[in-house]
Short mmCIF file of C-alpha atoms in Angstrom, two decimals:
data_model
loop_
_atom_site.label_atom_id
_atom_site.label_comp_id
_atom_site.label_asym_id
_atom_site.label_seq_id
_atom_site.Cartn_x
_atom_site.Cartn_y
_atom_site.Cartn_z
CA MET A 12 0.43 3.47 -38.38
CA SER A 13 3.59 5.52 -38.80
CA ARG A 14 6.98 4.55 -37.41
CA THR A 15 6.92 7.68 -35.25
CA SER A 16 3.64 6.76 -33.56
CA MET A 17 4.89 3.23 -32.89
CA ARG A 18 7.81 4.62 -30.89
CA GLU A 19 5.65 6.45 -28.37
CA PRO A 20 6.57 5.32 -24.86
CA ALA A 21 4.19 3.13 -22.87
CA SER A 22 2.67 5.82 -20.69
CA ALA A 23 -0.80 5.92 -19.18
CA SER A 24 -1.63 9.05 -21.12
CA ASP A 25 -1.50 7.44 -24.52
CA VAL A 26 -1.90 3.70 -23.96
CA GLY A 27 -5.10 2.11 -22.74
CA PRO A 28 -5.28 -1.16 -20.88
CA GLN A 29 -6.57 -2.92 -24.02
CA SER A 30 -3.41 -2.19 -26.04
CA ALA A 31 0.05 -3.72 -25.87
CA PRO A 32 2.41 -0.80 -25.18
CA LEU A 33 5.94 -0.96 -26.45
CA LEU A 34 8.77 -1.25 -23.99
CA PRO A 35 10.78 1.87 -23.15
CA ARG A 36 14.33 2.13 -24.51
CA THR A 37 15.68 5.37 -23.11
CA ALA A 38 16.04 6.62 -19.54
CA GLY A 39 13.39 9.26 -20.18
CA GLU A 40 10.91 6.67 -21.42
CA TYR A 41 11.54 4.50 -18.37
CA ILE A 42 10.89 7.47 -16.08
CA ARG A 43 7.64 8.27 -17.90
CA CYS A 44 6.53 4.69 -17.39
CA ILE A 45 6.76 4.94 -13.60
CA GLY A 46 3.22 4.80 -12.25
CA PRO A 47 1.62 1.61 -10.86
CA GLY A 48 4.36 1.10 -8.27
CA LEU A 49 4.11 4.69 -7.06
CA VAL A 50 0.31 4.56 -6.88
CA LEU A 51 0.57 1.38 -4.81
CA ALA A 52 3.32 2.74 -2.56
CA MET A 53 1.39 5.91 -1.78
CA ALA A 54 -1.72 3.79 -1.21
CA PHE A 55 0.20 2.15 1.67
CA LEU A 56 1.14 5.47 3.24
CA GLY A 57 -1.15 6.28 6.13
CA THR A 58 -1.05 8.18 9.38
CA GLY A 59 -0.31 4.95 11.25
CA ASP A 60 2.88 4.36 9.24
CA LEU A 61 4.09 7.91 9.80
CA VAL A 62 3.30 7.80 13.52
CA SER A 63 5.16 4.48 13.76
CA SER A 64 8.28 5.89 12.08
CA THR A 65 8.10 8.98 14.29
CA VAL A 66 7.74 6.89 17.46
CA SER A 67 10.75 4.79 16.45
CA GLY A 68 12.85 7.87 15.81
CA ALA A 69 11.78 9.48 19.08
CA ASN A 70 12.34 6.35 21.19
CA TYR A 71 15.38 4.79 19.56
CA GLY A 72 17.05 7.59 17.63
CA TYR A 73 18.67 6.12 14.51
CA ALA A 74 19.45 2.74 16.05
CA LEU A 75 16.59 0.75 14.51
CA MET A 76 16.37 2.46 11.13
CA TRP A 77 17.54 -0.78 9.52
CA THR A 78 14.17 -2.36 10.42
CA LEU A 79 12.46 0.11 8.09
CA VAL A 80 14.76 -0.78 5.18
CA VAL A 81 14.39 -4.52 5.79
CA ALA A 82 10.60 -4.25 6.08
CA LEU A 83 10.28 -2.37 2.80
CA PHE A 84 12.62 -4.87 1.13
CA ALA A 85 10.30 -7.64 2.33
CA ARG A 86 7.31 -5.83 0.87
CA TYR A 87 9.14 -5.35 -2.43
CA CYS A 88 9.94 -9.08 -2.62
CA MET A 89 6.36 -10.14 -1.93
CA ILE A 90 4.79 -7.66 -4.35
CA SER A 91 7.37 -8.52 -7.00
CA ALA A 92 6.45 -12.21 -6.63
CA ILE A 93 2.75 -11.37 -7.04
CA ALA A 94 3.53 -9.37 -10.19
CA LYS A 95 5.75 -12.19 -11.42
CA TYR A 96 2.84 -14.61 -11.48
CA LYS A 97 0.73 -12.17 -13.47
CA LEU A 98 3.44 -11.70 -16.09
CA GLU A 99 5.14 -15.11 -16.28
CA ASN A 100 2.61 -17.85 -15.48
CA ARG A 101 2.21 -20.70 -17.98
CA PHE A 102 -1.56 -20.34 -18.38
CA GLY A 103 -1.74 -16.78 -19.67
CA ASP A 104 -3.59 -15.68 -16.52
CA THR A 105 -3.76 -11.90 -16.26
CA SER A 106 -5.02 -11.91 -12.66
CA VAL A 107 -3.22 -13.26 -9.61
CA LEU A 108 -6.59 -14.50 -8.30
CA GLN A 109 -6.72 -16.87 -11.27
CA GLY A 110 -3.55 -18.38 -9.87
CA PHE A 111 -5.02 -18.63 -6.38
CA GLN A 112 -8.04 -20.36 -7.94
CA ARG A 113 -5.70 -22.98 -9.42
CA VAL A 114 -4.31 -23.60 -5.93
CA TRP A 115 -7.82 -23.93 -4.47
CA ARG A 116 -11.04 -23.14 -6.29
CA GLY A 117 -12.55 -21.48 -3.22
CA PHE A 118 -9.92 -18.75 -2.93
CA PRO A 119 -11.54 -16.18 -5.32
CA MET A 120 -14.81 -16.14 -3.35
CA PHE A 121 -12.84 -16.13 -0.09
CA PHE A 122 -10.81 -13.09 -1.15
CA GLY A 123 -13.81 -11.33 -2.71
CA VAL A 124 -15.85 -11.47 0.49
CA ALA A 125 -12.94 -10.72 2.82
CA ILE A 126 -11.80 -7.71 0.79
CA PHE A 127 -15.29 -6.20 0.99
CA PHE A 128 -15.05 -5.89 4.79
CA TYR A 129 -11.30 -5.27 4.93
CA GLY A 130 -11.57 -2.50 2.33
CA ILE A 131 -14.31 -0.64 4.18
CA ILE A 132 -12.31 -0.58 7.42
CA ILE A 133 -9.11 0.50 5.67
CA GLN A 134 -10.98 3.23 3.81
CA MET A 135 -12.43 4.50 7.07
CA SER A 136 -8.93 5.07 8.43
CA PHE A 137 -7.77 6.97 5.34
CA LEU A 138 -10.95 9.06 5.11
CA ARG A 139 -10.71 10.03 8.75
CA ALA A 140 -7.09 11.09 8.26
CA CYS A 141 -8.17 13.30 5.35
CA ALA A 142 -11.02 14.75 7.41
CA VAL A 143 -8.81 15.51 10.42
CA ALA A 144 -6.28 17.27 8.19
CA LEU A 145 -8.94 19.39 6.44
CA TYR A 146 -10.53 20.21 9.79
CA GLN A 147 -7.23 21.61 11.05
CA LEU A 148 -6.37 23.42 7.80
CA SER A 149 -9.82 25.05 7.56
CA GLY A 150 -9.61 26.54 11.03
CA GLU A 151 -11.87 23.86 12.53
CA LEU A 152 -14.72 24.50 10.08
CA GLY A 153 -17.88 22.75 11.22
CA GLY A 154 -16.93 22.77 14.88
CA ALA A 155 -16.06 19.90 17.16
CA THR A 156 -19.31 18.06 16.40
CA TRP A 157 -19.56 18.11 12.59
CA GLY A 158 -16.10 19.27 11.56
CA TYR A 159 -14.78 15.83 10.58
CA PHE A 160 -18.00 15.03 8.72
CA VAL A 161 -17.72 18.23 6.67
CA GLY A 162 -14.13 17.46 5.74
CA GLY A 163 -14.96 13.82 4.99
CA THR A 164 -17.84 14.84 2.74
CA VAL A 165 -15.52 17.08 0.71
CA VAL A 166 -13.12 14.16 0.22
CA VAL A 167 -15.93 11.76 -0.72
CA VAL A 168 -17.28 14.16 -3.37
CA ALA A 169 -13.80 14.85 -4.76
CA THR A 170 -13.06 11.11 -4.94
CA ILE A 171 -16.30 10.33 -6.79
CA VAL A 172 -15.62 13.12 -9.30
CA MET A 173 -12.04 11.90 -9.82
CA LEU A 174 -12.94 8.25 -10.33
CA ALA A 175 -15.87 9.11 -12.61
CA ARG A 176 -13.50 10.56 -15.21
CA ARG A 177 -12.46 8.42 -18.16
CA ASN A 178 -8.80 9.13 -17.37
CA ALA A 179 -9.27 8.36 -13.66
CA TYR A 180 -6.12 6.28 -13.41
CA GLN A 181 -4.00 9.16 -14.74
CA TRP A 182 -5.40 11.28 -11.93
CA LEU A 183 -4.34 8.63 -9.44
CA GLU A 184 -0.81 8.68 -10.81
CA TRP A 185 -0.55 12.46 -10.75
CA THR A 186 -1.99 12.60 -7.23
CA ALA A 187 0.66 10.11 -6.06
CA ARG A 188 3.45 12.08 -7.78
CA ILE A 189 2.36 15.43 -6.34
CA ALA A 190 1.87 13.98 -2.86
CA SER A 191 5.28 12.30 -2.77
CA VAL A 192 7.10 15.41 -3.99
CA VAL A 193 5.34 17.79 -1.58
CA ILE A 194 5.79 15.52 1.45
CA ILE A 195 9.47 14.90 0.71
CA ALA A 196 10.13 18.61 0.11
CA THR A 197 8.31 19.53 3.33
CA PHE A 198 10.33 17.22 5.54
CA VAL A 199 13.64 17.93 3.84
CA GLY A 200 12.87 21.55 4.71
CA ALA A 201 12.12 20.53 8.29
CA ILE A 202 15.50 18.80 8.57
CA VAL A 203 17.22 21.88 7.16
CA ALA A 204 15.35 24.03 9.67
CA THR A 205 16.58 21.91 12.56
CA GLY A 206 20.09 22.76 11.42
CA HIS A 207 21.50 19.35 12.28
CA ILE A 208 21.47 15.74 11.15
CA ASP A 209 23.76 13.14 12.65
CA LEU A 210 24.99 11.30 9.56
CA VAL A 211 27.33 9.11 11.57
CA GLU A 212 24.54 7.82 13.80
CA MET A 213 22.29 7.39 10.76
CA ALA A 214 24.94 5.24 9.08
CA LYS A 215 25.24 3.17 12.26
CA GLY A 216 21.45 2.82 12.31
CA LEU A 217 21.57 1.04 8.96
CA THR A 218 24.05 -1.57 10.20
CA PHE A 219 21.72 -3.69 12.34
CA SER A 220 22.62 -1.78 15.48
CA ILE A 221 20.57 -2.23 18.65
CA PRO A 222 19.84 0.55 21.21
CA ALA A 223 21.90 0.27 24.36
CA ASP A 224 18.85 0.72 26.59
CA ASN A 225 16.76 -1.91 24.80
CA GLY A 226 17.32 -5.65 24.66
CA PRO A 227 18.01 -7.42 21.36
CA PHE A 228 14.61 -9.12 21.58
CA ASP A 229 12.85 -5.75 21.48
CA ALA A 230 14.58 -4.79 18.22
CA ILE A 231 14.01 -8.21 16.68
CA PHE A 232 10.35 -8.11 17.74
CA ILE A 233 9.84 -4.74 16.06
CA ALA A 234 11.52 -5.87 12.84
CA ILE A 235 9.75 -9.24 12.60
CA ALA A 236 6.31 -7.86 13.44
CA THR A 237 6.67 -5.19 10.75
CA ILE A 238 8.04 -7.54 8.09
CA GLY A 239 5.42 -10.21 8.66
CA THR A 240 2.36 -7.99 8.54
CA ILE A 241 3.37 -5.95 5.49
CA GLY A 242 4.64 -8.99 3.62
CA GLY A 243 1.22 -10.60 3.79
CA SER A 244 -0.86 -7.43 3.51
CA ALA A 245 -3.93 -7.66 1.30
CA LEU A 246 -2.95 -4.30 -0.19
CA ASN A 247 -0.10 -6.08 -1.97
CA LEU A 248 -2.69 -7.81 -4.17
CA LEU A 249 -3.75 -4.46 -5.69
CA TYR A 250 -0.55 -4.01 -7.73
CA PRO A 251 -1.54 -6.29 -10.67
CA TYR A 252 -4.72 -4.25 -11.16
CA PHE A 253 -2.71 -1.02 -11.40
CA MET A 254 -0.42 -2.82 -13.87
CA ASP A 255 -3.51 -3.62 -15.95
CA GLU A 256 -4.14 0.11 -16.29
CA ARG A 257 -0.84 0.32 -18.21
CA GLY A 258 -1.48 -2.82 -20.27
CA TRP A 259 1.47 -4.75 -18.82
CA ASN A 260 0.87 -8.44 -19.55
CA GLY A 261 3.42 -11.10 -20.48
CA PRO A 262 7.06 -11.86 -19.61
CA ARG A 263 8.49 -9.03 -21.71
CA TYR A 264 7.17 -6.47 -19.19
CA ARG A 265 8.92 -8.07 -16.20
CA ARG A 266 12.00 -5.84 -16.24
CA LEU A 267 9.86 -2.71 -16.63
CA GLN A 268 7.61 -3.87 -13.80
CA GLN A 269 10.59 -4.43 -11.49
CA PHE A 270 11.92 -0.96 -12.28
CA ASP A 271 8.48 0.57 -11.70
CA LEU A 272 8.04 -1.16 -8.35
CA MET A 273 11.51 -0.19 -7.16
CA ALA A 274 10.99 3.42 -8.27
CA GLY A 275 7.61 3.49 -6.53
CA MET A 276 8.95 2.10 -3.25
CA LEU A 277 11.80 4.61 -3.12
CA PRO A 278 9.62 7.65 -2.23
CA LEU A 279 7.86 5.54 0.42
CA LEU A 280 11.23 4.73 1.99
CA ILE A 281 12.41 8.34 1.78
CA ILE A 282 9.23 9.70 3.40
CA ASN A 283 9.40 7.25 6.32
CA VAL A 284 13.12 7.95 6.79
CA LEU A 285 12.47 11.71 6.81
CA PHE A 286 9.80 11.39 9.51
CA TRP A 287 12.19 9.19 11.47
CA VAL A 288 15.06 11.70 11.16
CA VAL A 289 12.95 14.71 12.15
CA ALA A 290 11.74 12.82 15.23
CA ALA A 291 15.27 11.71 16.14
CA GLU A 292 16.58 15.28 15.87
CA THR A 293 13.69 17.08 17.60
CA ILE A 294 11.95 14.70 20.03
CA ARG A 295 14.61 12.20 21.07
CA GLY A 296 15.63 12.93 24.66
CA THR A 297 12.88 15.48 25.36
CA GLY A 298 10.53 13.06 27.11
CA MET A 299 7.74 13.83 24.65
CA THR A 300 5.58 10.87 23.59
CA VAL A 301 4.02 10.41 20.13
CA SER A 302 0.70 8.58 19.79
CA ASN A 303 -1.32 10.39 17.13
CA GLU A 304 -1.28 12.99 14.37
CA ASN A 305 -1.56 15.90 16.81
CA ASP A 306 1.79 14.89 18.28
CA LEU A 307 3.24 14.97 14.76
CA ALA A 308 2.01 18.55 14.42
CA THR A 309 3.77 19.43 17.68
CA MET A 310 6.96 17.84 16.38
CA MET A 311 6.82 19.96 13.22
CA GLN A 312 6.27 23.09 15.27
CA MET A 313 9.41 22.25 17.22
CA ALA A 314 11.29 21.76 13.94
CA VAL A 315 10.22 24.71 11.80
CA GLY A 316 8.21 27.04 14.04
CA PRO A 317 4.63 28.33 13.68
CA MET A 318 4.25 27.07 10.08
CA GLY A 319 5.10 23.54 11.17
CA PRO A 320 1.60 22.29 12.03
CA ALA A 321 0.10 23.58 8.77
CA LEU A 322 2.85 21.89 6.77
CA LEU A 323 2.20 18.68 8.69
CA TRP A 324 -1.55 18.76 8.02
CA ILE A 325 -0.95 19.39 4.31
CA SER A 326 1.42 16.42 4.19
CA LEU A 327 -0.97 14.14 6.05
CA PHE A 328 -3.86 15.15 3.83
CA LEU A 329 -1.87 14.42 0.67
CA ALA A 330 -0.68 11.08 2.09
CA ALA A 331 -4.21 9.99 2.94
CA PHE A 332 -5.86 11.43 -0.17
CA SER A 333 -3.37 9.70 -2.48
CA SER A 334 -4.48 6.46 -0.76
CA PHE A 335 -8.26 6.84 -0.53
CA PRO A 336 -9.26 6.95 -4.25
CA ALA A 337 -6.55 4.48 -5.31
CA ASN A 338 -7.61 1.94 -2.70
CA ALA A 339 -11.29 2.38 -3.57
CA ARG A 340 -10.59 1.48 -7.19
CA GLY A 341 -8.16 -1.30 -6.26
CA PHE A 342 -10.47 -2.92 -3.70
CA ALA A 343 -13.39 -2.85 -6.15
CA ASN A 344 -11.25 -4.51 -8.83
CA LEU A 345 -10.01 -7.18 -6.45
CA MET A 346 -13.44 -7.88 -5.00
CA PHE A 347 -15.23 -8.16 -8.35
CA ASN A 348 -12.41 -10.18 -9.87
CA GLY A 349 -12.81 -12.70 -7.05
CA LEU A 350 -16.60 -12.83 -7.32
CA HIS A 351 -16.48 -13.12 -11.12
CA LEU A 352 -14.05 -16.04 -10.96
CA ALA A 353 -16.18 -17.78 -8.33
CA THR A 354 -19.56 -17.42 -10.08
CA ARG A 355 -21.08 -17.80 -13.51
CA ARG A 356 -21.71 -14.07 -13.60
CA GLY A 357 -18.04 -13.48 -14.39
CA LYS A 358 -18.32 -15.21 -17.77
CA ALA A 359 -20.22 -12.22 -19.11
CA PHE A 360 -17.47 -9.70 -18.32
CA ALA A 361 -13.84 -9.58 -19.48
CA LYS A 362 -12.90 -7.09 -16.75
CA PRO A 363 -14.35 -6.27 -13.32
CA ALA A 364 -15.23 -2.70 -14.36
CA GLU A 365 -17.56 -3.99 -17.10
CA ASP A 366 -19.99 -5.29 -14.48
CA PRO A 367 -22.91 -2.83 -14.06
CA TRP A 368 -22.64 -3.25 -10.29
CA TYR A 369 -18.96 -2.33 -10.23
CA ASN A 370 -19.35 1.46 -9.96
CA ARG A 371 -22.28 1.16 -7.58
CA VAL A 372 -20.34 -0.96 -5.11
CA LEU A 373 -17.14 1.08 -5.57
CA ILE A 374 -18.96 4.29 -4.67
CA ALA A 375 -21.26 2.91 -1.98
CA ALA A 376 -18.97 0.49 -0.13
CA PHE A 377 -15.50 1.96 -0.58
CA ILE A 378 -16.24 5.71 -0.74
CA VAL A 379 -19.56 6.61 0.92
CA VAL A 380 -19.90 4.02 3.71
CA PRO A 381 -16.50 4.97 5.21
CA LEU A 382 -17.95 8.46 5.83
CA PHE A 383 -19.77 6.85 8.76
CA ILE A 384 -16.55 7.07 10.79
CA CYS A 385 -16.62 10.89 10.50
CA MET A 386 -20.10 11.28 11.98
CA PRO A 387 -20.68 12.49 15.54
CA GLN A 388 -20.74 9.64 18.07
CA ALA A 389 -19.16 7.24 15.58
CA PRO A 390 -17.38 4.28 17.19
CA ASN A 391 -13.70 4.61 17.98
CA LEU A 392 -11.64 3.91 14.85
CA VAL A 393 -9.00 2.25 17.01
CA TYR A 394 -11.47 -0.45 18.04
CA LEU A 395 -12.59 -0.97 14.46
CA SER A 396 -9.00 -1.27 13.32
CA VAL A 397 -7.97 -3.61 16.14
CA PHE A 398 -10.91 -5.98 15.89
CA GLY A 399 -11.83 -5.61 12.23
CA THR A 400 -8.44 -5.35 10.55
CA SER A 401 -6.75 -7.79 12.95
CA VAL A 402 -9.34 -10.51 12.40
CA ILE A 403 -9.34 -10.17 8.61
CA THR A 404 -5.54 -9.90 8.46
CA ALA A 405 -5.28 -13.09 10.52
CA ILE A 406 -7.56 -14.80 8.00
CA LEU A 407 -5.86 -13.46 4.87
CA LEU A 408 -2.22 -13.70 5.92
CA PRO A 409 -1.59 -17.47 5.51
CA PRO A 410 -3.24 -17.94 2.07
CA ILE A 411 -1.53 -14.86 0.63
CA LEU A 412 1.93 -15.86 1.82
CA PHE A 413 1.78 -19.54 1.01
CA GLY A 414 -0.31 -19.11 -2.13
CA VAL A 415 2.27 -16.79 -3.68
CA LEU A 416 5.08 -19.14 -2.59
CA ARG A 417 3.32 -22.14 -4.11
CA MET A 418 2.50 -20.46 -7.41
CA THR A 419 5.83 -18.83 -8.16
CA SER A 420 8.03 -21.73 -7.04
CA SER A 421 6.42 -24.47 -9.16
CA ARG A 422 6.65 -25.32 -12.86
CA GLN A 423 3.05 -26.41 -12.52
CA PHE A 424 2.14 -22.72 -12.48
CA MET A 425 5.10 -20.82 -13.96
CA LEU A 426 6.83 -20.95 -17.32
CA ASP A 427 9.91 -23.16 -16.98
CA GLU A 428 12.39 -20.36 -17.50
CA HIS A 429 10.61 -18.05 -15.04
CA VAL A 430 10.05 -20.32 -12.03
CA ASN A 431 11.67 -19.02 -8.84
CA ARG A 432 15.37 -19.64 -8.37
CA TRP A 433 16.42 -21.22 -5.08
CA TRP A 434 17.27 -17.92 -3.42
CA GLN A 435 13.96 -16.36 -4.47
CA THR A 436 12.11 -19.32 -3.00
CA LEU A 437 14.20 -19.04 0.17
CA ILE A 438 13.25 -15.37 0.60
CA LEU A 439 9.54 -16.22 0.25
CA VAL A 440 9.89 -19.14 2.68
CA VAL A 441 11.51 -16.85 5.26
CA LEU A 442 8.81 -14.21 4.75
CA SER A 443 6.11 -16.85 5.10
CA LEU A 444 7.57 -18.16 8.36
CA ILE A 445 7.91 -14.62 9.71
CA GLY A 446 4.33 -14.02 8.60
CA LEU A 447 3.15 -16.99 10.66
CA TRP A 448 5.01 -15.61 13.68
CA SER A 449 3.29 -12.27 13.10
CA LEU A 450 -0.04 -14.09 12.82
CA TYR A 451 0.52 -15.55 16.28
CA ALA A 452 1.28 -12.05 17.62
CA ILE A 453 -1.88 -10.65 15.98
CA VAL A 454 -4.11 -13.37 17.44
CA ASP A 455 -2.47 -13.06 20.87
CA ASN A 456 -2.96 -9.26 20.93
CA LEU A 457 -6.56 -9.71 19.78
CA ILE A 458 -7.29 -12.18 22.59
CA GLN A 459 -5.76 -9.81 25.14
CA ALA A 460 -7.82 -6.90 23.80
CA LEU A 461 -11.02 -8.97 24.04
CA GLY A 462 -10.08 -9.93 27.60
CA GLN A 463 -9.69 -6.29 28.58
CA LEU A 464 -13.13 -5.47 27.20
CA GLY A 465 -14.60 -8.33 29.19
#
């Protein structure tokens, strides 16, 4: 091999997961290596997140914007710790579930089964968001009865075609890049159209300020609830599988991985901040309430005029569509990895995708079955999310938080020179305690919801 070919940067377009890509040396090479972190970040971005940021901006102005920054910092720390185990453990494990198995042998099966149900519910929410957006953009094609199903079917077919390609992961990266750029450009334009942004109040909002008309407990509650749930989210476990697509294994990729994750989280932060700012500048003080995506469309109409709703639906479609295929692939990898580690079947396959059942389950469970939520007379997605996601999150939260803390803070699991420093362990301890507090809130809300149904 020539010296020139050896210096090619480690990009998804020229390096398969079986190879050992060279590390980037120049700024341009580092930028071209950005991918897994962005795919993961955009996989998080759903209508619920955007509605939440909009509600906060409308209700509190800029005062609680610091909670968004702190919450994303918490997510970065937890995901970085998960990636750290993959790259710097003392056993040569390439999967974080191998580490969980060393903590308790039953964890792989536990995660494999739980992710099957969790993934289906999460995929339903993203597919419905895509369908709603297409329904609005197509002029309500299919009518009130079948419109969502028509849009959902289009997304399902497009996802199957995308993931069937040999370079499917490259498509996921490009989808995430395009979506982030378009959404950011759209809402920067909306802010420009409003003709005003209060930079002084925004600066104050990043300094742990508390709204005058809300008690300190309200602000702390919002911050802690957000930090705890996203810190222990099962979606955080997908990052190592996206890293595998780039061939990042071993301690020498740690710095590149940290850069990639930080670069991926930045657009997620910017997008949520932009929604927050537009809401603070257009809705705050008007008395308007925000509860769903239709209210977001109204907000954009207030900001930029008649084109506002269309721009909003395009943004929401791109946000959801950048999540749906990526999560389908990630959930399938995580599920099969867990089942392979827990059974003898896994000895026959080096990677989850080598299993003949992998593509069948990926398509059936994580792409086609979610279409059920778009059918006429389908159950309310809110109920599915509350009871399904809440129950599974309550089950998954403790092992994820304390498993990652245990693995990365002990020389039993990590290479001596890469075990957590005291401050890294402290951050994970704080996140774990906050996660337990959030778990209590989740269970309490679930009990109250069940009581109301009774």
